[in-house]
Amino acid sequence: MSAMLILVLEAGFALGLLIFFVWWTMFSGRKPEQTNKIRPKRKPTNKKPE
């Protein structure tokens, strides 16, 4: 095989990995049923700023 073909195959493989990793991270976040849960609110503090 020629050196150019090896470089093209390597670049295509790297691009495929990049696309796969971006796709994987886009859809590995919160599930839809987790977004509707109410988060506990923080208690307000009565401290005055200095």
Coordinates of C-alpha atoms in Angstrom, one line a residue:
M1 CA 0.0 0.0 0.0
S2 CA 1.2 3.5 -0.7
A3 CA 2.0 5.9 2.1
M4 CA -0.8 8.3 0.9
L5 CA -3.5 5.6 1.3
I6 CA -2.3 4.8 4.8
L7 CA -2.5 8.5 5.8
V8 CA -6.0 8.8 4.3
L9 CA -7.2 5.7 6.2
E10 CA -5.6 7.0 9.4
A11 CA -7.2 10.4 9.0
G12 CA -10.6 8.8 8.3
F13 CA -10.3 6.6 11.3
A14 CA -9.4 9.6 13.5
L15 CA -12.4 11.6 12.1
G16 CA -14.7 8.6 12.8
L17 CA -13.5 8.4 16.4
L18 CA -14.0 12.1 16.9
I19 CA -17.6 11.9 15.5
F20 CA -18.3 8.9 17.7
F21 CA -17.0 10.6 20.9
V22 CA -19.1 13.7 20.2
W23 CA -22.2 11.6 19.6
W24 CA -21.5 9.5 22.7
T25 CA -21.2 12.6 24.9
M26 CA -24.2 14.4 23.5
F27 CA -26.6 11.5 24.4
S28 CA -25.0 10.4 27.7
G29 CA -26.4 13.3 29.7
R30 CA -29.5 13.4 31.9
K31 CA -32.4 11.2 30.9
P32 CA -35.7 12.9 30.2
E33 CA -37.3 11.5 33.3
Q34 CA -34.6 13.1 35.5
T35 CA -35.2 16.6 34.2
N36 CA -38.6 17.0 35.9
K37 CA -37.4 16.4 39.4
I38 CA -37.6 19.3 41.7
R39 CA -34.2 20.3 43.1
P40 CA -34.1 21.3 46.8
K41 CA -33.8 25.1 47.2
R42 CA -31.0 26.6 49.3
K43 CA -31.9 28.3 52.5
P44 CA -31.6 32.0 52.3
T45 CA -28.9 33.5 54.5
N46 CA -29.5 36.7 56.5
K47 CA -25.8 37.7 56.5
K48 CA -25.1 41.3 55.5
P49 CA -22.4 41.8 52.9
E50 CA -19.3 43.3 54.2

